Amino acid sequence: MNIVVDDPDTLIADLKNLRKSKRPLTGYLTYAEQIRVDVSAELAARLEKGTKLQSKDTVCEIASRWKGEPQAGRDYWNTVAKTRSLIAAM
């Protein structure tokens, strides 16, 4: 197999990007991605006037919900995440 390289700098950059490929999302991150908008809206509705919703409050609420999720729910989201990563690898 012969590879013709027009620009060695581009080849080196491409090889570095291959090594730095993103890790697949976990079940928790997939779950968080799915419910973040709803959680933010619920928390914003509970705020007093003049106060802003902080992202750490949203993250804490999502983590709390994940911990309260039954094992079957966690397994579902882990399966969704694995399936997505397999599809992305194709």
mmCIF file of C-alpha atoms in Angstrom:
data_model
loop_
_atom_site.group_PDB
_atom_site.id
_atom_site.type_symbol
_atom_site.label_atom_id
_atom_site.label_comp_id
_atom_site.label_asym_id
_atom_site.label_seq_id
_atom_site.Cartn_x
_atom_site.Cartn_y
_atom_site.Cartn_z
ATOM 1 C CA MET A 1 0.000 0.000 0.000
ATOM 2 C CA ASN A 2 1.447 3.348 -1.057
ATOM 3 C CA ILE A 3 0.369 6.513 0.683
ATOM 4 C CA VAL A 4 1.002 9.804 -1.047
ATOM 5 C CA VAL A 5 1.435 12.676 1.358
ATOM 6 C CA ASP A 6 1.022 16.142 -0.116
ATOM 7 C CA ASP A 7 1.433 18.003 3.147
ATOM 8 C CA PRO A 8 3.345 16.328 5.997
ATOM 9 C CA ASP A 9 2.051 18.869 8.530
ATOM 10 C CA THR A 10 -1.542 17.950 7.720
ATOM 11 C CA LEU A 11 -0.716 14.263 8.069
ATOM 12 C CA ILE A 12 0.862 14.834 11.476
ATOM 13 C CA ALA A 13 -2.145 16.870 12.640
ATOM 14 C CA ASP A 14 -4.519 14.135 11.438
ATOM 15 C CA LEU A 15 -2.559 11.465 13.287
ATOM 16 C CA LYS A 16 -2.609 13.513 16.497
ATOM 17 C CA ASN A 17 -6.383 13.944 16.164
ATOM 18 C CA LEU A 18 -6.797 10.190 15.797
ATOM 19 C CA ARG A 19 -5.031 9.662 19.096
ATOM 20 C CA LYS A 20 -7.173 12.300 20.799
ATOM 21 C CA SER A 21 -10.481 10.815 19.744
ATOM 22 C CA LYS A 22 -13.331 11.560 22.101
ATOM 23 C CA ARG A 23 -14.367 9.035 24.670
ATOM 24 C CA PRO A 24 -17.946 7.834 24.319
ATOM 25 C CA LEU A 25 -20.568 9.349 26.597
ATOM 26 C CA THR A 26 -21.507 7.417 29.708
ATOM 27 C CA GLY A 27 -25.040 6.496 30.642
ATOM 28 C CA TYR A 28 -25.089 9.316 33.183
ATOM 29 C CA LEU A 29 -24.002 11.921 30.637
ATOM 30 C CA THR A 30 -26.567 10.656 28.128
ATOM 31 C CA TYR A 31 -29.262 10.863 30.819
ATOM 32 C CA ALA A 32 -28.127 14.357 31.818
ATOM 33 C CA GLU A 33 -28.125 15.511 28.195
ATOM 34 C CA GLN A 34 -31.693 14.295 27.810
ATOM 35 C CA ILE A 35 -33.207 15.905 30.925
ATOM 36 C CA ARG A 36 -31.098 19.070 31.309
ATOM 37 C CA VAL A 37 -33.582 21.409 29.575
ATOM 38 C CA ASP A 38 -36.535 20.163 31.635
ATOM 39 C CA VAL A 39 -34.604 20.330 34.912
ATOM 40 C CA SER A 40 -33.395 23.853 34.142
ATOM 41 C CA ALA A 41 -36.948 24.964 33.360
ATOM 42 C CA GLU A 42 -38.299 23.446 36.588
ATOM 43 C CA LEU A 43 -35.586 25.056 38.697
ATOM 44 C CA ALA A 44 -36.005 28.423 36.968
ATOM 45 C CA ALA A 45 -39.731 28.352 37.688
ATOM 46 C CA ARG A 46 -39.002 27.933 41.422
ATOM 47 C CA LEU A 47 -36.584 30.871 41.614
ATOM 48 C CA GLU A 48 -37.493 34.170 43.181
ATOM 49 C CA LYS A 49 -37.636 37.212 40.936
ATOM 50 C CA GLY A 50 -34.266 38.805 40.325
ATOM 51 C CA THR A 51 -32.237 35.641 40.961
ATOM 52 C CA LYS A 52 -30.535 33.683 38.206
ATOM 53 C CA LEU A 53 -30.303 29.951 37.838
ATOM 54 C CA GLN A 54 -26.732 28.771 38.305
ATOM 55 C CA SER A 55 -25.462 25.837 36.297
ATOM 56 C CA LYS A 56 -24.198 24.119 39.446
ATOM 57 C CA ASP A 57 -27.780 23.971 40.732
ATOM 58 C CA THR A 58 -28.877 22.233 37.542
ATOM 59 C CA VAL A 59 -25.980 19.773 37.723
ATOM 60 C CA CYS A 60 -26.699 18.987 41.389
ATOM 61 C CA GLU A 61 -30.373 18.334 40.619
ATOM 62 C CA ILE A 62 -29.503 16.065 37.693
ATOM 63 C CA ALA A 63 -27.056 14.124 39.891
ATOM 64 C CA SER A 64 -29.702 13.795 42.582
ATOM 65 C CA ARG A 65 -32.214 12.443 40.079
ATOM 66 C CA TRP A 66 -29.641 9.997 38.703
ATOM 67 C CA LYS A 67 -28.976 8.666 42.204
ATOM 68 C CA GLY A 68 -32.722 8.255 42.728
ATOM 69 C CA GLU A 69 -33.144 6.453 39.422
ATOM 70 C CA PRO A 70 -33.850 2.713 39.853
ATOM 71 C CA GLN A 71 -31.170 0.327 38.605
ATOM 72 C CA ALA A 72 -33.337 -0.618 35.616
ATOM 73 C CA GLY A 73 -33.392 3.052 34.575
ATOM 74 C CA ARG A 74 -29.638 3.365 34.918
ATOM 75 C CA ASP A 75 -29.150 0.190 32.896
ATOM 76 C CA TYR A 76 -31.388 1.616 30.175
ATOM 77 C CA TRP A 77 -29.314 4.809 29.893
ATOM 78 C CA ASN A 78 -26.046 2.847 29.941
ATOM 79 C CA THR A 79 -27.375 0.708 27.077
ATOM 80 C CA VAL A 80 -28.409 3.820 25.137
ATOM 81 C CA ALA A 81 -24.924 5.285 25.597
ATOM 82 C CA LYS A 82 -23.212 2.070 24.466
ATOM 83 C CA THR A 83 -25.476 1.817 21.446
ATOM 84 C CA ARG A 84 -24.736 5.409 20.453
ATOM 85 C CA SER A 85 -21.003 4.844 20.751
ATOM 86 C CA LEU A 86 -21.199 1.697 18.597
ATOM 87 C CA ILE A 87 -23.189 3.529 15.942
ATOM 88 C CA ALA A 88 -20.740 6.449 15.986
ATOM 89 C CA ALA A 89 -17.812 4.047 15.550
ATOM 90 C CA MET A 90 -19.232 2.710 12.277
#
